[in-house]
Tab-separated table of C-alpha atoms in Angstrom:
chain	number	residue	atom	x	y	z
A	23	MET	CA	0.019	0.014	0.000
A	24	TYR	CA	2.795	2.434	0.824
A	25	TYR	CA	5.247	1.727	-2.040
A	26	ASP	CA	3.026	0.318	-4.809
A	27	GLU	CA	-0.127	2.353	-4.265
A	28	GLY	CA	1.508	5.528	-2.900
A	29	ARG	CA	-0.836	5.709	0.037
A	30	THR	CA	0.021	7.717	3.214
A	31	MET	CA	0.756	6.172	6.559
A	32	GLU	CA	-2.366	7.715	7.986
A	33	SER	CA	-4.515	6.086	5.265
A	34	ILE	CA	-2.863	2.704	5.774
A	35	ALA	CA	-3.280	2.950	9.578
A	36	GLY	CA	-6.975	3.609	9.084
A	37	THR	CA	-7.405	0.603	6.780
A	38	LEU	CA	-5.507	-1.766	9.100
A	39	GLN	CA	-6.950	-0.196	12.229
A	40	VAL	CA	-3.551	0.303	13.795
A	41	SER	CA	-1.635	3.392	14.852
A	42	ARG	CA	0.521	5.462	12.415
A	43	SER	CA	3.595	4.553	14.509
A	44	THR	CA	2.833	0.864	13.956
A	45	VAL	CA	2.759	1.394	10.182
A	46	SER	CA	6.022	3.281	10.392
A	47	ARG	CA	7.630	0.468	12.379
A	48	MET	CA	6.355	-2.185	9.935
A	49	LEU	CA	7.898	-0.268	7.012
A	50	ARG	CA	11.214	0.145	8.919
A	51	ASP	CA	11.273	-3.592	9.743
A	52	ALA	CA	10.528	-4.494	6.110
A	53	ARG	CA	13.559	-2.477	4.981
A	54	ALA	CA	15.754	-4.039	7.683
A	55	ALA	CA	14.674	-7.566	6.686
A	56	GLY	CA	15.392	-6.896	3.035
A	57	LEU	CA	11.768	-7.219	1.948
A	58	VAL	CA	12.036	-3.659	0.697
A	59	GLN	CA	15.117	-2.330	-1.079
A	60	ILE	CA	15.512	1.343	-1.994
A	61	SER	CA	17.903	2.536	-4.717
A	62	LEU	CA	18.577	5.920	-6.195
A	63	ARG	CA	18.638	6.426	-9.946
A	64	PRO	CA	20.201	9.667	-11.148
A	65	PRO	CA	18.293	11.563	-13.840
A	66	GLN	CA	20.493	10.256	-16.640
A	67	ALA	CA	20.147	6.572	-15.601
A	68	HIS	CA	17.304	5.898	-18.028
A	69	ARG	CA	19.260	7.439	-20.896
A	70	VAL	CA	22.375	5.410	-20.077
A	71	GLU	CA	20.317	2.201	-19.918
A	72	GLU	CA	18.800	2.910	-23.313
A	73	LEU	CA	22.253	3.503	-24.794
A	74	ARG	CA	23.463	0.249	-23.295
A	75	ARG	CA	20.484	-1.648	-24.686
A	76	ARG	CA	20.818	-0.260	-28.198
A	77	ILE	CA	24.596	-0.893	-28.404
A	78	SER	CA	24.240	-4.455	-27.084
A	79	SER	CA	21.469	-5.198	-29.561
A	80	GLN	CA	23.101	-3.561	-32.570
A	81	PHE	CA	26.597	-4.973	-32.160
A	82	GLY	CA	26.087	-8.259	-30.262
A	83	VAL	CA	28.257	-7.170	-27.310
A	84	GLN	CA	27.715	-6.953	-23.556
A	85	ALA	CA	27.861	-3.163	-23.221
A	86	HIS	CA	28.544	-1.203	-20.066
A	87	VAL	CA	27.764	2.484	-20.519
A	88	VAL	CA	29.201	4.730	-17.800
A	89	ALA	CA	27.489	7.989	-16.810
A	90	THR	CA	30.565	10.055	-15.952
A	91	GLY	CA	28.962	13.497	-15.683
A	92	ALA	CA	32.364	14.923	-16.602
A	93	GLU	CA	33.152	17.479	-19.336
A	94	ASP	CA	36.900	16.849	-19.323
A	95	GLU	CA	38.028	13.981	-21.599
A	96	ARG	CA	40.761	12.841	-19.233
A	97	GLU	CA	38.336	12.646	-16.315
A	98	ARG	CA	35.920	10.638	-18.440
A	99	LEU	CA	38.790	8.326	-19.341
A	100	ARG	CA	39.661	7.812	-15.683
A	101	ILE	CA	36.056	6.904	-14.758
A	102	VAL	CA	35.693	4.545	-17.701
A	103	ALA	CA	39.067	2.942	-16.812
A	104	GLN	CA	37.816	2.465	-13.228
A	105	THR	CA	34.704	0.695	-14.447
A	106	GLY	CA	36.768	-1.417	-16.872
A	107	ALA	CA	39.126	-2.429	-14.052
A	108	SER	CA	36.180	-3.509	-11.868
A	109	LEU	CA	34.761	-5.633	-14.725
A	110	LEU	CA	38.158	-7.227	-15.412
A	111	ASP	CA	38.440	-8.032	-11.696
A	112	GLU	CA	35.207	-10.027	-11.996
A	113	ILE	CA	36.452	-11.878	-15.073
A	114	LEU	CA	39.898	-12.892	-13.864
A	115	GLU	CA	40.228	-16.335	-12.215
A	116	PRO	CA	43.091	-18.601	-11.200
A	117	GLY	CA	45.079	-19.885	-14.095
A	118	ALA	CA	43.992	-17.092	-16.442
A	119	THR	CA	46.218	-15.965	-19.292
A	120	LEU	CA	45.600	-12.234	-19.851
A	121	GLY	CA	46.572	-10.660	-23.176
A	122	LEU	CA	47.255	-6.926	-22.929
A	123	ALA	CA	47.473	-4.483	-25.834
A	124	TRP	CA	49.437	-1.504	-24.552
A	125	GLY	CA	48.151	2.010	-24.917
A	126	THR	CA	46.882	5.065	-23.087
A	127	THR	CA	43.507	3.528	-22.085
A	128	VAL	CA	44.890	0.168	-20.939
A	129	ALA	CA	47.561	1.957	-18.861
A	130	ALA	CA	44.820	4.055	-17.242
A	131	MET	CA	42.779	0.889	-16.533
A	132	LEU	CA	45.749	-0.832	-14.878
A	133	GLY	CA	46.243	2.208	-12.654
A	134	GLU	CA	42.638	1.650	-11.324
A	135	ALA	CA	42.869	-2.140	-10.910
A	136	ARG	CA	42.373	-3.624	-7.470
A	137	PRO	CA	45.521	-5.369	-6.232
A	138	ARG	CA	44.903	-9.029	-5.413
A	139	PRO	CA	46.857	-12.237	-6.147
A	140	VAL	CA	45.458	-14.435	-8.902
A	141	PRO	CA	47.172	-17.868	-8.575
A	142	GLY	CA	48.783	-19.165	-11.744
A	143	MET	CA	47.997	-16.027	-13.780
A	144	ARG	CA	50.097	-15.134	-16.818
A	145	ILE	CA	50.176	-11.805	-18.698
A	146	VAL	CA	51.255	-11.712	-22.340
A	147	GLN	CA	51.914	-8.676	-24.487
A	148	LEU	CA	49.720	-8.673	-27.622
A	149	ASN	CA	51.684	-6.215	-29.748
A	150	GLY	CA	55.263	-5.083	-30.091
A	151	ALA	CA	56.276	-1.735	-28.669
A	152	ILE	CA	59.636	-0.652	-30.147
A	153	ASN	CA	59.216	2.520	-32.191
A	154	VAL	CA	61.224	4.047	-35.086
A	155	GLU	CA	63.714	5.537	-32.586
A	156	GLY	CA	64.395	2.141	-31.035
A	157	SER	CA	62.636	3.055	-27.784
A	158	GLY	CA	59.245	2.097	-26.408
A	159	LEU	CA	60.366	-0.910	-24.343
A	160	ALA	CA	60.683	1.189	-21.212
A	161	TYR	CA	57.082	2.286	-21.500
A	162	ILE	CA	55.596	-1.167	-22.121
A	163	SER	CA	57.824	-2.703	-19.442
A	164	ALA	CA	56.416	-0.230	-16.911
A	165	VAL	CA	52.867	-1.038	-18.008
A	166	LEU	CA	53.402	-4.770	-17.744
A	167	ALA	CA	55.258	-4.484	-14.454
A	168	ARG	CA	52.301	-2.592	-13.027
A	169	ALA	CA	49.945	-5.334	-14.180
A	170	ALA	CA	52.179	-8.066	-12.717
A	171	ALA	CA	52.324	-6.302	-9.376
A	172	ARG	CA	48.531	-5.902	-9.256
A	173	TRP	CA	47.836	-9.647	-9.669
A	174	ASP	CA	51.169	-11.290	-8.688
A	175	ALA	CA	51.370	-12.648	-12.204
A	176	THR	CA	54.201	-13.745	-14.509
A	177	VAL	CA	54.817	-11.603	-17.618
A	178	HIS	CA	55.760	-12.589	-21.137
A	179	GLN	CA	57.013	-9.583	-23.114
A	180	PHE	CA	56.998	-9.339	-26.896
A	181	PRO	CA	60.282	-7.479	-27.611
A	182	VAL	CA	59.756	-6.678	-31.303
A	183	PRO	CA	58.943	-3.441	-33.130
A	184	ALA	CA	55.351	-2.249	-33.239
A	185	PHE	CA	55.949	-1.860	-36.996
A	186	PHE	CA	58.816	-3.408	-38.940
A	187	ASP	CA	60.513	-1.490	-41.744
A	188	TYR	CA	59.997	-4.388	-44.123
A	189	ALA	CA	57.266	-7.046	-44.242
A	190	ALA	CA	59.980	-9.619	-45.031
A	191	THR	CA	61.791	-8.811	-41.796
A	192	ARG	CA	58.574	-9.466	-39.850
A	193	GLU	CA	58.085	-12.800	-41.625
A	194	ALA	CA	61.669	-13.851	-40.788
A	195	MET	CA	61.240	-12.834	-37.116
A	196	TRP	CA	58.078	-14.914	-36.859
A	197	HIS	CA	60.187	-18.048	-37.527
A	198	GLU	CA	62.429	-17.362	-34.530
A	199	ARG	CA	61.778	-19.714	-31.618
A	200	SER	CA	61.764	-16.940	-29.038
A	201	VAL	CA	59.027	-15.116	-30.999
A	202	GLN	CA	57.083	-18.312	-31.681
A	203	ARG	CA	57.023	-18.994	-27.942
A	204	VAL	CA	55.305	-15.645	-27.246
A	205	LEU	CA	52.920	-16.119	-30.153
A	206	GLU	CA	51.910	-19.477	-28.708
A	207	ILE	CA	51.208	-17.910	-25.283
A	208	GLN	CA	49.129	-15.231	-27.103
A	209	ARG	CA	47.081	-18.100	-28.634
A	210	GLN	CA	46.529	-19.524	-25.185
A	211	ALA	CA	45.058	-16.267	-23.796
A	212	THR	CA	41.695	-16.695	-22.030
A	213	VAL	CA	41.105	-12.982	-21.557
A	214	ALA	CA	42.158	-9.965	-23.684
A	215	VAL	CA	42.017	-6.280	-22.736
A	216	PHE	CA	42.458	-3.619	-25.377
A	217	SER	CA	41.168	-0.275	-26.716
A	218	VAL	CA	40.908	1.388	-30.067
A	219	GLY	CA	43.331	4.043	-31.383
A	220	ALA	CA	42.247	7.089	-33.341
A	221	PHE	CA	44.344	9.524	-35.351
A	222	ASP	CA	42.816	12.661	-33.727
A	223	ALA	CA	41.600	11.600	-30.264
A	224	ASP	CA	41.333	14.362	-27.631
A	225	VAL	CA	43.357	12.167	-25.274
A	226	PRO	CA	46.043	11.129	-27.803
A	227	SER	CA	46.444	7.424	-28.612
A	228	HIS	CA	50.000	6.445	-27.711
A	229	VAL	CA	50.839	4.928	-31.084
A	230	TYR	CA	50.087	8.180	-32.948
A	231	THR	CA	52.076	10.498	-30.707
A	232	HIS	CA	55.289	8.683	-29.770
A	233	ASN	CA	57.169	8.262	-33.059
A	234	TYR	CA	55.740	4.920	-34.076
A	235	LEU	CA	54.554	6.161	-37.488
A	236	THR	CA	56.484	8.122	-40.117
A	237	SER	CA	54.872	10.670	-42.434
A	238	ALA	CA	55.101	8.007	-45.194
A	239	ASP	CA	53.252	5.574	-42.928
A	240	LEU	CA	50.483	8.094	-42.342
A	241	ARG	CA	50.168	8.738	-46.094
A	242	SER	CA	49.901	4.997	-46.672
A	243	LEU	CA	47.223	4.687	-44.044
A	244	ARG	CA	45.185	7.541	-45.530
A	245	HIS	CA	45.550	5.957	-48.967
A	246	ASP	CA	44.139	2.695	-47.588
A	247	ALA	CA	41.231	4.507	-45.832
A	248	ALA	CA	42.271	3.333	-42.335
A	249	VAL	CA	40.258	4.980	-39.542
A	250	GLY	CA	42.190	3.659	-36.463
A	251	ASP	CA	43.633	0.571	-34.922
A	252	VAL	CA	43.140	-2.279	-32.478
A	253	CYS	CA	46.328	-3.854	-31.080
A	254	THR	CA	48.223	-1.730	-33.698
A	255	VAL	CA	46.335	-3.514	-36.499
A	256	PHE	CA	44.612	-0.876	-38.646
A	257	LEU	CA	40.978	-1.096	-39.637
A	258	ARG	CA	38.741	0.572	-42.186
A	259	ALA	CA	35.354	1.937	-41.284
A	260	ASP	CA	33.714	-1.317	-42.378
A	261	GLY	CA	36.037	-3.440	-40.178
A	262	THR	CA	38.177	-4.805	-43.052
A	263	TYR	CA	41.938	-4.908	-42.515
A	264	ARG	CA	43.708	-7.670	-44.488
A	265	ASP	CA	44.812	-5.619	-47.512
A	266	ILE	CA	45.947	-2.492	-45.582
A	267	GLU	CA	49.645	-2.206	-46.443
A	268	MET	CA	50.785	-1.208	-42.918
A	269	ASN	CA	49.367	-4.373	-41.427
A	270	ARG	CA	51.886	-6.426	-43.410
A	271	ARG	CA	54.578	-4.796	-41.253
A	272	GLY	CA	52.730	-4.752	-37.928
A	273	SER	CA	53.330	-7.016	-34.955
A	274	GLY	CA	49.870	-6.717	-33.337
A	275	THR	CA	47.484	-9.590	-32.870
A	276	PRO	CA	45.245	-9.594	-35.949
A	277	PRO	CA	41.446	-9.549	-35.529
A	278	ASP	CA	40.897	-13.156	-36.604
A	279	ARG	CA	43.263	-14.367	-33.864
A	280	LEU	CA	41.970	-11.901	-31.293
A	281	ALA	CA	38.431	-13.110	-31.900
A	282	ARG	CA	39.410	-16.650	-30.749
A	283	ILE	CA	40.108	-15.477	-27.231
A	284	PRO	CA	37.054	-16.377	-25.042
A	285	ARG	CA	36.611	-13.058	-23.205
A	286	ARG	CA	37.602	-9.845	-24.910
A	287	LEU	CA	37.205	-6.601	-22.990
A	288	LEU	CA	37.238	-3.385	-25.042
A	289	ILE	CA	37.539	-0.166	-23.070
A	290	VAL	CA	36.956	3.160	-24.907
A	291	SER	CA	36.571	6.765	-24.000
A	292	GLY	CA	36.514	9.672	-26.392
A	293	SER	CA	33.914	10.696	-28.961
A	294	ARG	CA	36.511	10.903	-31.728
A	295	LYS	CA	37.158	7.179	-31.212
A	296	ALA	CA	33.610	6.365	-32.320
A	297	LEU	CA	34.548	5.555	-35.933
A	298	PRO	CA	37.345	3.071	-35.169
A	299	LEU	CA	35.154	1.684	-32.329
A	300	ARG	CA	32.343	0.936	-34.775
A	301	ALA	CA	34.903	-0.752	-37.057
A	302	ALA	CA	36.101	-2.926	-34.191
A	303	LEU	CA	32.551	-3.889	-33.230
A	304	ARG	CA	31.606	-4.651	-36.825
A	305	THR	CA	34.516	-7.166	-36.815
A	306	ARG	CA	33.147	-8.746	-33.605
A	307	LEU	CA	36.355	-8.114	-31.746
A	308	ALA	CA	34.797	-7.660	-28.278
A	309	THR	CA	32.597	-9.760	-26.015
A	310	ASP	CA	32.459	-6.975	-23.412
A	311	LEU	CA	32.519	-3.180	-23.993
A	312	VAL	CA	33.009	-0.360	-21.472
A	313	LEU	CA	32.495	3.201	-22.687
A	314	ASP	CA	31.201	6.556	-21.426
A	315	GLU	CA	27.800	7.991	-22.469
A	316	VAL	CA	29.300	10.648	-24.779
A	317	THR	CA	31.234	8.017	-26.736
A	318	ALA	CA	28.130	5.798	-26.791
A	319	GLU	CA	26.016	8.541	-28.299
A	320	SER	CA	28.705	9.320	-30.885
A	321	LEU	CA	28.866	5.624	-31.826
A	322	LEU	CA	25.145	5.332	-32.324
A	323	ALA	CA	24.967	8.601	-34.262
A	324	LEU	CA	27.149	6.961	-36.908
A	325	GLY	CA	24.310	4.533	-37.694
């Protein structure tokens, strides 16, 4: 009568022929016993739920849309990374092999992860990190060390360039036993965590701002109509990637191999990442998606 019909305590007391204080006590006891649970839904909760439902239905992914309430892109990224870290914490279990694709978003997610030991856990790097200046290993080593410390896990690095100068060099390296060992551990991954990179994101994607791509590389990508990358594998707007020239020289896990990993967590924040995000979702790269409401709206606006 009180919660469903919206009646006052005085009205209920009259119907039951008890005092108002008795009705008040009964309602209090019902809450204490768990018969009644009260939750608060902020004004934007309905909108966020509708965004989640539409994205899940359209792209066949378990979407988690975060209402950040933040105007600043970096603050939105932090809140999305926090939600992604919580979801990953639920997914991880003893004996897991976690594949990590380095980048700005994944590094932010690791910074929010809850420290706890996960027995028998392994972490494997999904894409090379050496750039055209020969650096990049220090960055990825710090990212992987942070992950290992969070979960008391063993780490398997992938010490090769993000992009080789020549496709033939990459093919030769892939025959080396040390590289084949890492590739095999990548294939054994049970969980993958990654984001999408965009050429003009407000919070810059690491691969586009730290000397990984030359001006000739960028011209080649524009010529091939690439819109961004996943695991440093470039995609077109429709999700195709196989005949993009730069991918012949890349060391990232290609979409067909990434899609074989059972749980694939994609974390994205930034409205300018909507186009590469749609490409990734069209290729069915994710089983789980975490994004903020602004990015969700930009994604759906693309159609």
